Every structure is written in structure tokens, then in C-alpha cells.
Tab-separated table of C-alpha atoms and ligand atoms in Angstrom:
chain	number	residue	atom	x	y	z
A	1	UNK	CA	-30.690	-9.687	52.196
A	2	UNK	CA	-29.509	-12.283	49.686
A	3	UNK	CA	-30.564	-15.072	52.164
A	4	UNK	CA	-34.402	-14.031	52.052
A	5	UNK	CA	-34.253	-15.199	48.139
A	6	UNK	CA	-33.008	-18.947	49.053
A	7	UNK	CA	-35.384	-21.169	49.292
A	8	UNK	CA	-36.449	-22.528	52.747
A	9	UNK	CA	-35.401	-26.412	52.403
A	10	UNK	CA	-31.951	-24.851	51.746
A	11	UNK	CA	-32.119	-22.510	54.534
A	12	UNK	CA	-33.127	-25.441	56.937
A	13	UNK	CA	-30.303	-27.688	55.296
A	14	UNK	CA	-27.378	-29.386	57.909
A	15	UNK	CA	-25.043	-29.574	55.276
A	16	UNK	CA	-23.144	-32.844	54.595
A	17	UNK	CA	-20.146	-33.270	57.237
A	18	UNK	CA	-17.088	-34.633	55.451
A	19	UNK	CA	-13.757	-36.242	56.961
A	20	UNK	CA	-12.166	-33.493	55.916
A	21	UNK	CA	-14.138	-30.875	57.355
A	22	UNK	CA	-14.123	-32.427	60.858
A	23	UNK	CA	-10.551	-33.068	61.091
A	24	UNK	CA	-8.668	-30.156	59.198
A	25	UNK	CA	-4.528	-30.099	60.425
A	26	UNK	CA	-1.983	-32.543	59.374
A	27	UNK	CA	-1.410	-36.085	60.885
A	28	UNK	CA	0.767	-39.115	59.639
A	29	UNK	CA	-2.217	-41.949	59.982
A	30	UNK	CA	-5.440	-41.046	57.674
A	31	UNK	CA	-8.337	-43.836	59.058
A	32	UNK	CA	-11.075	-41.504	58.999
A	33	UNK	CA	-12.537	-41.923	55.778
A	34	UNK	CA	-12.297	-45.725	54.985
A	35	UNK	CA	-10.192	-44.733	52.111
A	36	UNK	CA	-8.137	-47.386	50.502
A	37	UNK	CA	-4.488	-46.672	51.940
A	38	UNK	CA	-2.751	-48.811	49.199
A	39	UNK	CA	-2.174	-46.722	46.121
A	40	UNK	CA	-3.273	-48.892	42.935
A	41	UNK	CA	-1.692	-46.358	40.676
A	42	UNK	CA	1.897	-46.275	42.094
A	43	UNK	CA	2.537	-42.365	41.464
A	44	UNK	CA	-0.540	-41.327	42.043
A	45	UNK	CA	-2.423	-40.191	45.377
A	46	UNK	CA	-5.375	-40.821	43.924
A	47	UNK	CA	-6.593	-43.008	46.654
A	48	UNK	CA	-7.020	-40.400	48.736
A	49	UNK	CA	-10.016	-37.910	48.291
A	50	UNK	CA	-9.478	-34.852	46.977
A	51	UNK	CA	-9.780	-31.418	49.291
A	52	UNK	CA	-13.283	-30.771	49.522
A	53	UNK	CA	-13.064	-27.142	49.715
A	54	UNK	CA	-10.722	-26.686	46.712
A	55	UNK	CA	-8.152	-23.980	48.692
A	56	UNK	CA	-4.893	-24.349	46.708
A	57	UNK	CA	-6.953	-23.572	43.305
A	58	UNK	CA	-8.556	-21.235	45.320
A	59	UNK	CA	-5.717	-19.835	46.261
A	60	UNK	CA	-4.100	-19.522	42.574
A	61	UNK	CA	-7.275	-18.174	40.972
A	62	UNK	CA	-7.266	-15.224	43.695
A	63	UNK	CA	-3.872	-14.305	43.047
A	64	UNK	CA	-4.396	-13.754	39.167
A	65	UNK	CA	-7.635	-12.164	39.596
A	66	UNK	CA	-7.551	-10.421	43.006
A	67	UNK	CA	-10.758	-11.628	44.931
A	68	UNK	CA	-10.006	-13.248	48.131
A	69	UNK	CA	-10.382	-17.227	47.980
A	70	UNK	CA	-13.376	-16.375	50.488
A	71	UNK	CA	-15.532	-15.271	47.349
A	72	UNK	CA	-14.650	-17.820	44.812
A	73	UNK	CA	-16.503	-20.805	44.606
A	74	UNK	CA	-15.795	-24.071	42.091
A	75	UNK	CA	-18.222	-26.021	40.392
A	76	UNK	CA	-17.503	-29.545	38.012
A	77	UNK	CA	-17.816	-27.296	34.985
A	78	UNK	CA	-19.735	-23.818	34.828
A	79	UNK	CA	-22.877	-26.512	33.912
A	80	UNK	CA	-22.729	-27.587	37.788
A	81	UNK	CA	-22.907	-23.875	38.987
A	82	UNK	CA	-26.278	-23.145	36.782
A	83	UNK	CA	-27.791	-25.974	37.978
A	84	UNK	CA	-26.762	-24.919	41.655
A	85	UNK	CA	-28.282	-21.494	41.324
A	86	UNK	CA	-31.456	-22.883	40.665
A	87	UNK	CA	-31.435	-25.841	43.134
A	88	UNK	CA	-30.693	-23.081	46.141
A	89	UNK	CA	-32.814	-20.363	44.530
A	90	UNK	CA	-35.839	-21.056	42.652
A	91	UNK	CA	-38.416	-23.153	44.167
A	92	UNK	CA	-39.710	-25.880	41.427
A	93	UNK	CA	-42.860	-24.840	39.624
A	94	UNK	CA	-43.308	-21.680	41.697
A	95	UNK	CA	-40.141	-19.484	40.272
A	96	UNK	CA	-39.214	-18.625	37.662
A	97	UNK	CA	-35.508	-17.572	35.779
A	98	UNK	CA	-35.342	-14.480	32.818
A	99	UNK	CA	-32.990	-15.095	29.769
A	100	UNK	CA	-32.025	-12.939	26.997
A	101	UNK	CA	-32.272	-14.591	24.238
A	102	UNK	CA	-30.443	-16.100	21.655
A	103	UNK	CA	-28.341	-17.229	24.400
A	104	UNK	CA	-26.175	-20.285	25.853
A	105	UNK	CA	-28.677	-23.085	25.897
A	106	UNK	CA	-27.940	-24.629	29.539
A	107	UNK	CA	-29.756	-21.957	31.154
A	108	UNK	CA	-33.264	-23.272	29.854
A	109	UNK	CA	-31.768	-26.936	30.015
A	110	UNK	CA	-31.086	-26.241	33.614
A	111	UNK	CA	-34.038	-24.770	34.415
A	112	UNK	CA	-36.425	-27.594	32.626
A	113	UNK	CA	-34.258	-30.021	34.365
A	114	UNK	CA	-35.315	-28.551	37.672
A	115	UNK	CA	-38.678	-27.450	36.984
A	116	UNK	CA	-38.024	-23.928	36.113
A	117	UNK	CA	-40.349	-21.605	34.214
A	118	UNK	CA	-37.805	-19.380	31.843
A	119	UNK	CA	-38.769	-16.152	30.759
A	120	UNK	CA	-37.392	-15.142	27.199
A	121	UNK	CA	-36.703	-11.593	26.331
A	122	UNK	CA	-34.955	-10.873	23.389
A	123	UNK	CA	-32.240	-8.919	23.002
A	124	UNK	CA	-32.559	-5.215	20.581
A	125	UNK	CA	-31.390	-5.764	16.613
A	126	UNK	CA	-27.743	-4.985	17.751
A	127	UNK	CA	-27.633	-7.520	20.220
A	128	UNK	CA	-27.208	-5.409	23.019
A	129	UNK	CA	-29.566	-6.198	26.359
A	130	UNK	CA	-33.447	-4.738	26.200
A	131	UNK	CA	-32.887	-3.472	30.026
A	132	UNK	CA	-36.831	-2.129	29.844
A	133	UNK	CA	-38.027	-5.182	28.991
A	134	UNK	CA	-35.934	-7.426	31.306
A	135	UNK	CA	-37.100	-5.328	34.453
A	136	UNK	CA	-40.994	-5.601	32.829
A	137	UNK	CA	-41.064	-9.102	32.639
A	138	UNK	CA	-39.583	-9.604	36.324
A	139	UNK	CA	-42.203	-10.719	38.578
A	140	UNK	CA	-42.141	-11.236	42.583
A	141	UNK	CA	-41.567	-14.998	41.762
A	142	UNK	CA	-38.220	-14.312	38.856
A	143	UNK	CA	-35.328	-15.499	41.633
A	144	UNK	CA	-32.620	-15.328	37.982
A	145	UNK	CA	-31.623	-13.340	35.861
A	146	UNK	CA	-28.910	-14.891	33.209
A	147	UNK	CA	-26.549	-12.366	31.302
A	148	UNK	CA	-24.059	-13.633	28.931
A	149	UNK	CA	-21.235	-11.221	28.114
A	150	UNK	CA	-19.505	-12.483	25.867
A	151	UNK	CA	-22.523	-13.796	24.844
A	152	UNK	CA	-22.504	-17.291	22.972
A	153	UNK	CA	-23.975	-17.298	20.613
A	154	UNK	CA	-23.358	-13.495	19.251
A	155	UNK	CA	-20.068	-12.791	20.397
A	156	UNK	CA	-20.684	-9.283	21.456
A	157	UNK	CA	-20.281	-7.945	25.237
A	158	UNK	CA	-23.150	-6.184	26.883
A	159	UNK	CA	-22.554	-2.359	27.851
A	160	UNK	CA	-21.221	-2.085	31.226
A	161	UNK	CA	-24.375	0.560	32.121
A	162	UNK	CA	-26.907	-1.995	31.295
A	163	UNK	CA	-25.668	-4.604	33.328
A	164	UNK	CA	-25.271	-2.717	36.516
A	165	UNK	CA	-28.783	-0.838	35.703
A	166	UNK	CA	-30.030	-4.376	35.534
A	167	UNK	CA	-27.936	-5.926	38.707
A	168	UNK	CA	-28.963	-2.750	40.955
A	169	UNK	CA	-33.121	-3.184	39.885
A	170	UNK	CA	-33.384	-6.997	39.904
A	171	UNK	CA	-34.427	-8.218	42.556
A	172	UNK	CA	-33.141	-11.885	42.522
A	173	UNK	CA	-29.739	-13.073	41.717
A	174	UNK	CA	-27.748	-11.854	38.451
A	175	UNK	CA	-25.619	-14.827	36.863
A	176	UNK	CA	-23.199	-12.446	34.201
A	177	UNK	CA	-21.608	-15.421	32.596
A	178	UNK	CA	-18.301	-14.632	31.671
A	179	UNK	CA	-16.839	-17.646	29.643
A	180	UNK	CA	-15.475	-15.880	26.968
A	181	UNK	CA	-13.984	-12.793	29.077
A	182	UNK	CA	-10.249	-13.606	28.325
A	183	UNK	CA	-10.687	-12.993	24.982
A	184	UNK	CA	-12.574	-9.941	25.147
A	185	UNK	CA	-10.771	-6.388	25.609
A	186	UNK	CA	-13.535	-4.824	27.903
A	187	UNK	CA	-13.066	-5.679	31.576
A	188	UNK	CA	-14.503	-8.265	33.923
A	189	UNK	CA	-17.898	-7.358	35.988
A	190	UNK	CA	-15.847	-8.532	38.852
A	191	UNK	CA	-15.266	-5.108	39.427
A	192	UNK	CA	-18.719	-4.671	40.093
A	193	UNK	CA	-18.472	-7.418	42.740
A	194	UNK	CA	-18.233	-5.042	45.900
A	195	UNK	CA	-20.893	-3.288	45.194
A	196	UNK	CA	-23.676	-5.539	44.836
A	197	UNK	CA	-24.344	-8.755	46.845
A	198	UNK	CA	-26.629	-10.186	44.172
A	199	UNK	CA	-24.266	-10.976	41.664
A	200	UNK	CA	-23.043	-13.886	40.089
A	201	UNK	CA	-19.691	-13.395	37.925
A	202	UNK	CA	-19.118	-17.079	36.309
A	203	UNK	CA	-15.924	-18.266	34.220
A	204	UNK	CA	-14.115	-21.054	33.322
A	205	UNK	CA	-10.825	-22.751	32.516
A	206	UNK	CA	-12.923	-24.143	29.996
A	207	UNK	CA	-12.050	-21.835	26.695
A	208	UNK	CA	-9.157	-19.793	27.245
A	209	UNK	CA	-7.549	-21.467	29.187
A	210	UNK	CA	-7.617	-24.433	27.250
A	211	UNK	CA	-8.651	-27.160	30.184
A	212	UNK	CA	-12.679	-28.256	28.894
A	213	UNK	CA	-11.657	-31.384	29.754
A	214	UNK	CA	-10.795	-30.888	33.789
A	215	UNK	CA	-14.238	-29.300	34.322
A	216	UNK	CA	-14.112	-26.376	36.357
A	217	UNK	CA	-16.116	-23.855	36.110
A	218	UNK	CA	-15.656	-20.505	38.547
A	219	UNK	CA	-17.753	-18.055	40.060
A	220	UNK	CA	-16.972	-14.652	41.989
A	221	UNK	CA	-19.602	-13.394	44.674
A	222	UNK	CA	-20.202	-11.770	47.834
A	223	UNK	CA	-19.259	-13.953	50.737
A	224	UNK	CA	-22.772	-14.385	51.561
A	225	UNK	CA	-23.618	-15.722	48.162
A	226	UNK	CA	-20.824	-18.226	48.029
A	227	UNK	CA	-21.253	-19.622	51.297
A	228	UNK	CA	-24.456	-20.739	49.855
A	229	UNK	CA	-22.881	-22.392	47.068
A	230	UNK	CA	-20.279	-24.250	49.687
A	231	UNK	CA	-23.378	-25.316	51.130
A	232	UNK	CA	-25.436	-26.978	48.945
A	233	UNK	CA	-22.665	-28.460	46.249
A	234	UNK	CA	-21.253	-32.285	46.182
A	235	UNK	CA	-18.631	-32.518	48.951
A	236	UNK	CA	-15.958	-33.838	46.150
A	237	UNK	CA	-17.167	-32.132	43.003
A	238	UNK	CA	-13.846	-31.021	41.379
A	239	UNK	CA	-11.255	-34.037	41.567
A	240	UNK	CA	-7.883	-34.143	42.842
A	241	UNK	CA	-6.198	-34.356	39.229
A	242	UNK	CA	-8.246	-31.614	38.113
A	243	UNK	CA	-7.115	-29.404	40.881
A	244	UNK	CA	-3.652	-30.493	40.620
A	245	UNK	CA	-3.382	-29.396	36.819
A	246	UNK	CA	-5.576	-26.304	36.818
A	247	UNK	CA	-3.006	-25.447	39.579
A	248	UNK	CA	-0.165	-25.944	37.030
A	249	UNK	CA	-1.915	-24.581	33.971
A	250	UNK	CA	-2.487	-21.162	36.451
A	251	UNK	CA	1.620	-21.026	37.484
A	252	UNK	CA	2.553	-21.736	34.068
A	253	UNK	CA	0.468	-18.594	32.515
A	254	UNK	CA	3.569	-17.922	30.040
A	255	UNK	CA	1.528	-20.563	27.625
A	256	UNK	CA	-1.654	-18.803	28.327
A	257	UNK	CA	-0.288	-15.458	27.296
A	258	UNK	CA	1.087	-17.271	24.252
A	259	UNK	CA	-1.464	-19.152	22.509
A	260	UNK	CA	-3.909	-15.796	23.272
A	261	UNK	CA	-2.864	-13.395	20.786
A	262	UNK	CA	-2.566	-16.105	18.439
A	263	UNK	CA	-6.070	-16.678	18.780
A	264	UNK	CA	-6.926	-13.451	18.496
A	265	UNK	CA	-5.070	-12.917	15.335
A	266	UNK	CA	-6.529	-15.304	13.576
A	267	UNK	CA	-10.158	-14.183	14.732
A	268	UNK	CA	-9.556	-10.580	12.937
A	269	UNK	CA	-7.747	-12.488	9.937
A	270	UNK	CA	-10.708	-15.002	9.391
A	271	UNK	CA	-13.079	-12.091	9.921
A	272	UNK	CA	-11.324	-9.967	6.991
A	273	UNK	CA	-10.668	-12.859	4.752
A	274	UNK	CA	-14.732	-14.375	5.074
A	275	UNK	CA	-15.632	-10.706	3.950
A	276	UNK	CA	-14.343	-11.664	0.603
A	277	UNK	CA	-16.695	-14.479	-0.234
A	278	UNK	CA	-20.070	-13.632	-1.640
A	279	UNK	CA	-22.076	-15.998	0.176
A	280	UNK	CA	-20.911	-14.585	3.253
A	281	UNK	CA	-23.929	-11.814	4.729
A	282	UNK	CA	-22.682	-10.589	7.899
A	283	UNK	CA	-19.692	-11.495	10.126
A	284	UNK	CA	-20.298	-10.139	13.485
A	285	UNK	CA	-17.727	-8.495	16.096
A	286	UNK	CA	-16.545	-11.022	18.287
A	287	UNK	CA	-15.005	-10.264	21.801
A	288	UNK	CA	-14.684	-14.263	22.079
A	289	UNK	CA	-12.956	-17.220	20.364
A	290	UNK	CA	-15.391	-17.991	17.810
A	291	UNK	CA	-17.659	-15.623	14.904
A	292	UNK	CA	-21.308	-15.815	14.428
A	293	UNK	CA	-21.764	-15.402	10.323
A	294	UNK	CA	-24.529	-14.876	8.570
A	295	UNK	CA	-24.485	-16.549	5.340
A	296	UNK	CA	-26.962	-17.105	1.978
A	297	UNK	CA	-27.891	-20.435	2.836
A	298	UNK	CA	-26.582	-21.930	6.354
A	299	UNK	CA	-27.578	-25.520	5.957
A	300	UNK	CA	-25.938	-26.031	2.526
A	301	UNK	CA	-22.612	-24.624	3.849
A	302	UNK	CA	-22.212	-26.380	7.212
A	303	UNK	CA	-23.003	-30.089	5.011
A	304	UNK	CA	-20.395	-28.950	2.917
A	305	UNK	CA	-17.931	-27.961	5.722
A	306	UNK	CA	-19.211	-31.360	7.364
A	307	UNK	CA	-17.899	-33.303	4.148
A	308	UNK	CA	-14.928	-31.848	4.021
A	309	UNK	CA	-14.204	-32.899	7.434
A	310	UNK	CA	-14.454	-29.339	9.336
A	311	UNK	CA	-17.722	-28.874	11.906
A	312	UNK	CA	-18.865	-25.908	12.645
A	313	UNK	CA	-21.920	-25.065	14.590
A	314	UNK	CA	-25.222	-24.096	12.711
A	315	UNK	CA	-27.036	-22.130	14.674
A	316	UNK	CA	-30.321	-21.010	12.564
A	317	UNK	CA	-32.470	-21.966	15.012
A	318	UNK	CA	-31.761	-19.854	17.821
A	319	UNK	CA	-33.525	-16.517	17.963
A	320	UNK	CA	-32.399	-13.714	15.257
A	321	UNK	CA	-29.605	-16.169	13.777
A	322	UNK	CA	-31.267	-17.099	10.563
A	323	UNK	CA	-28.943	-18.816	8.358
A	324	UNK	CA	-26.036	-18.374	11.012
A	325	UNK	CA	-23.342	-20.573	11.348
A	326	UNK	CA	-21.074	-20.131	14.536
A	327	UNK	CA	-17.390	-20.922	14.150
A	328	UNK	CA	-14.482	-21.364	16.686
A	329	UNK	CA	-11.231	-19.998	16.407
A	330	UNK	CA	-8.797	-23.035	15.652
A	331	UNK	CA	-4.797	-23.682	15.398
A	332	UNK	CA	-3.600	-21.532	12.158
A	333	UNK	CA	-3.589	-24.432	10.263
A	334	UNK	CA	-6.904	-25.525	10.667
A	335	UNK	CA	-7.880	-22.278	10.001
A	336	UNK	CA	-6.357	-21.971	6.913
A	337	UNK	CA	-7.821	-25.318	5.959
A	338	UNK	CA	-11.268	-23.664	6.894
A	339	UNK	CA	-10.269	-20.856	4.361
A	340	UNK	CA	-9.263	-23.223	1.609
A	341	UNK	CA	-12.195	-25.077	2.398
A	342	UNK	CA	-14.336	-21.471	1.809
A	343	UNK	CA	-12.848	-20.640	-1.477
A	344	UNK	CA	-13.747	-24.217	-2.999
A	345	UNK	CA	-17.392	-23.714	-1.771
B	401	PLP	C1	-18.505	-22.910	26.965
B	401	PLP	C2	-19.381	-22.107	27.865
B	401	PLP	C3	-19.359	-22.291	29.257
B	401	PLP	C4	-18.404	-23.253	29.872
B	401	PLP	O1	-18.995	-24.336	30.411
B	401	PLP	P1	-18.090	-25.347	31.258
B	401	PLP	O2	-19.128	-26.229	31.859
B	401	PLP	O3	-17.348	-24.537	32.286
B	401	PLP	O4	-17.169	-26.041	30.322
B	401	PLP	C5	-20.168	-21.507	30.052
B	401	PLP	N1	-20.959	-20.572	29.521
B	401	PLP	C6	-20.990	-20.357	28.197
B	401	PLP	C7	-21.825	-19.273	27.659
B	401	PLP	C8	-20.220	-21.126	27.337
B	401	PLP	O5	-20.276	-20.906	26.008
């Protein structure tokens, strides 16, 4: 079903052969990829290319979330896997991709990059998803729909109803983009993942689990959907140190489930403690690492943040986030310095 909404170059694709995909068991002499068979850094196998198909990661990320390896796929960052879903889905200048806006901005990078028309909808006054409007302005030609929950910038998580009313009527592909999930208490939409063949559950080792700079990004899909992925991506895209320490980070979860609650603590402190200043509007419920806060005058506050040494994110010009500044969740004492920083403002 799926395979009627790739486009036909894709279809008609022989996918790159590598090495490593023709021979697959063990041997003692490697002279099949003209590798160099010296090692320049003497502890390091990184002379030799890295698995192409990623199955030891795999492998680790099935175990903790319990989808088989067969429905994971692995892009350089969750960046790679947008731009893959509209390279195998949405035919340049013909298709077209829905976002609910204000929203992570790669979506529309992505799509401008590839020659995407994006459809905006916004979302209601509370943030949540406008599931009429979505499904109005999908057309025969709208091959993506892009849900962020967590969404970034907001912070809030879309209602579990909406999301499936909006997987089960659209009629392309559903990207739920689930960056922030660790942080959130509502569950993953991977649940949701045997049901429907059309979606698209993305997250990364990226935020919680502290690894931005490794780049993986993850996704969960049917089979059928990831195959697609296996087929179209960079033969090498996630390097063999990258693999090796996600693989390490994932055995060692003990830190994981350490630095967590410390983030989260400090999100519900900061949010009581900004209540206190006046200049402070709104602070709104976060289910992620960072709070989007509505203050009197947004510009004035981050350039005095910004002298002071501490960035934050202004974020005033995205859609309904007028004088909105968005800031992460740091270590508790740069938090506190954030506080100090507040109460001299
Ligand atoms: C940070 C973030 C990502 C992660 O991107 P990576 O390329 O995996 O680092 C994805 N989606 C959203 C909404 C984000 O905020």
C-alpha cells in the first residue's frame, strides 16, 4: 500500500551494492574493499568501514524499546531521516508536505532544500493539533504529514486521539517526531506502530541521551517502510565510532537514568521560581528539556542574558510565540546562574 506513495525513480532504483553486503560471514583476509589494511591510528579500527547496516546498534536499541531490529532504521542525525522522507516520497515541485505550525524548522528547510511545497496549519490557542484542518488542507498530491510531540518549540505533547485520528485519515506518510519523548511522561506512538503502516516514529540519542554530537537519529516503522529507508540512504551514513559509543552509552543506561530526573527537577524548579518575576507572562508545560516563556519584552531579555554570558533561544518569530524566549534545561549550576542572572534583570 505504502509502496504506491514512493515515487517511481525510487521504485525503479538498483540500490548501491556494498562490500559488505555481497560478502556477509567472517574471513581472516579483508581485500574486497581497497581499504587501507595498515591502521594509522594504532588502537583504532578505523581503517576499516563501518557496518553498513548498523545491526549491533540495531540490536541494542530493540532491546530497550522492544521493536525488532527489522523496523528500526538509522539516519546521520534525525536531519538525514527528514530529508530521506522527502527524497523517497515527494516528487520535487509536484508534492507537497503539511506542518503544524510553530514547529521544528528542518521540516520546511528540508522540504525547500528538495523542492517541496509545505503546507502550514496552525495549531488551536492551546497548542494542541487542529485535526479538521490538517485533513482539509490534504490534497491528492500531500505525500507528509510532520507531527512533533514533544513539540519544539512549545513543549507540549499532542493527544494520543488526534494523532491516530490523523495517522488512520492521511493518506501519505505520518513523521510523529519524537525527540523529546524521554522526557515526557506520556508514552511513545510506537505503540501505535502495528497498527498502521504509514507511520513514521523518529527519535534520537540526540537530547536525552546526551550524544548530539555522534549523530544518530532513529526511526520505528513497518518493515515495508524501513526497507525503503535501507534503500535509498548513504551506504556508510552512521560511522563506526558513533556506533561503537551509542552502543556503550545504551549498556551503560545507569547514567541515563541518573542525569534524567535531575533534569526534570530542575525543569519544575525553574518553572516555579520564573513565576516569581514580573516580567515573566506565561511559562508553558513542558514534557521536554527546555520551557517556552512568554515574557514583557523578549528581545531586551535574551541581549541581556547574551551579556551575561547565558544564550537562550528567542523565538518571537515563529507562529503564536510573540515575545517568547525558549530555554534548555542545563546542569544545576548553570541553572542557578540563569536564576541569579533573572533576579538582576
Ligand atoms: C533536536 C531535535 C531533533 C534532533 O535532531 P538530530 O539531527 O537527531 O540531532 C529532531 N527533532 C526535533 C524536533 C528536535 O528539536
Amino acid at each position: 500500500m505504502i509502496d504506491n506513495l514512493v515515487r517511481e525513480n525510487i521504485r525503479k532504483l538498483k540500490p548501491y551494492s556494498s562490500a559488505r553486503d555481497e560478502f556477509k560471514s567472517a574471513a581472516s583476509i579483508y581485500l574486497d574493499a581497497n581499504e587501507n589494511a595498515y591502521k594509522i591510528l594504532s588502537n583504532e579500527t578505523v581503517n576499516r568501514y563501518p557496518d553498513p547496516h548498523q545491526q549491533k546498534l540495531k540490536e541494542a536499541l530493540a532491546l530497550l524499546k522492544g521493536v525488532s531490529p527489522k523496523k528500526i532504521f538509522l539516519g546521520n542525525g534525525s536531519d538525514e531521516i527528514i530529508d530521506l522522507t522527502f527524497r523517497i516520497f515527494c516528487e520535487p515541485a509536484k508534492h507537497n508536505a503539511i506542518i503544524c505550525v510553530p514547529t521544528y524548522g528542518m521540516y520546511e528547510v528540508s522540504a525547500q532544500i528538495n523542492n517541496v511545497e509545505v503546507k502550514k496549519v496552525l495549531l488551536k490557542a492551546d497548542f494542541q493539533l487542529d485535526v479538521e484542518e490538517v485533513l482539509r488542507n490534504a490534497d491528492d498530491n500531500s505525500r507528509l504529514l510532520f507531527l512533533c510531540s514533544p513539540n519544539n518549540p512549545t513543549g507540549n505533547i499532542f493527544k494520543k486521539e488526534d494523532i491516530e485520528l490523523l495517522i488512520a485519515n492521511f493518506k501519505g506518510i505520518v513523521i510523529v517526531d519524537e525527540a523529546y519523548i524521554d522526557f515526557s511522561s506520556f508514552p511513545s506512538r510506537i505503540e501505535s506502530l502495528n497498527n498502521y503502516e504509514n507511520l513514521l516514529v523518529m527519535q534520537t540519542l540526540s537530547k536525552a541521551w546526551g550524544l548530539a554530537g555522534l549523530r544518530i537519529g532513529v526511526a520505528f516503522g513497518s518493515e515495508r517502510l524501513v526497507q525503503w529507508f535501507q534503500k535509498v540512504k548513504p551506504p556508510y551514513n552512521i560511522n563506526s565510532k558513533s556506533q561503537e559509543l551509542a552502543i556503550s552509552a545504551l549498556e551503560n543506561k545507569r547514567v541515563f537514568d541518573e542525569y534524567l530526573p535531575r533534569i526534570l527537577k530542575a525543569r519544575s524548579l525553574i518553572f516555579q521560581k520564573l513565576q516569581d518575576f514580573p516580567f515573566v507572562l506565561d511559562i508553558f508545560e513542558s514534557e521536554a528539556n527546555f520551557l517556552l516563556v512568554r515574557v514583557k519584552d523578549a528581545y531586551a531579555l535574551y541581549n541581556y542574558l547574551a551579556s551575561k554570558g547565558i544564550v537562550v533561544r528567542n523565538r518571537s518569530k515563529d507562529e503564536m510565540c510573540n515575545n517568547c524566549l525558549r530555554i534548555t534545561i542545563g546542569t544545576e549550576k548553570e541553572n542557578l546562574d540563569l536564576i541569579k542572572a533573572l533576579e538582576a534583570f
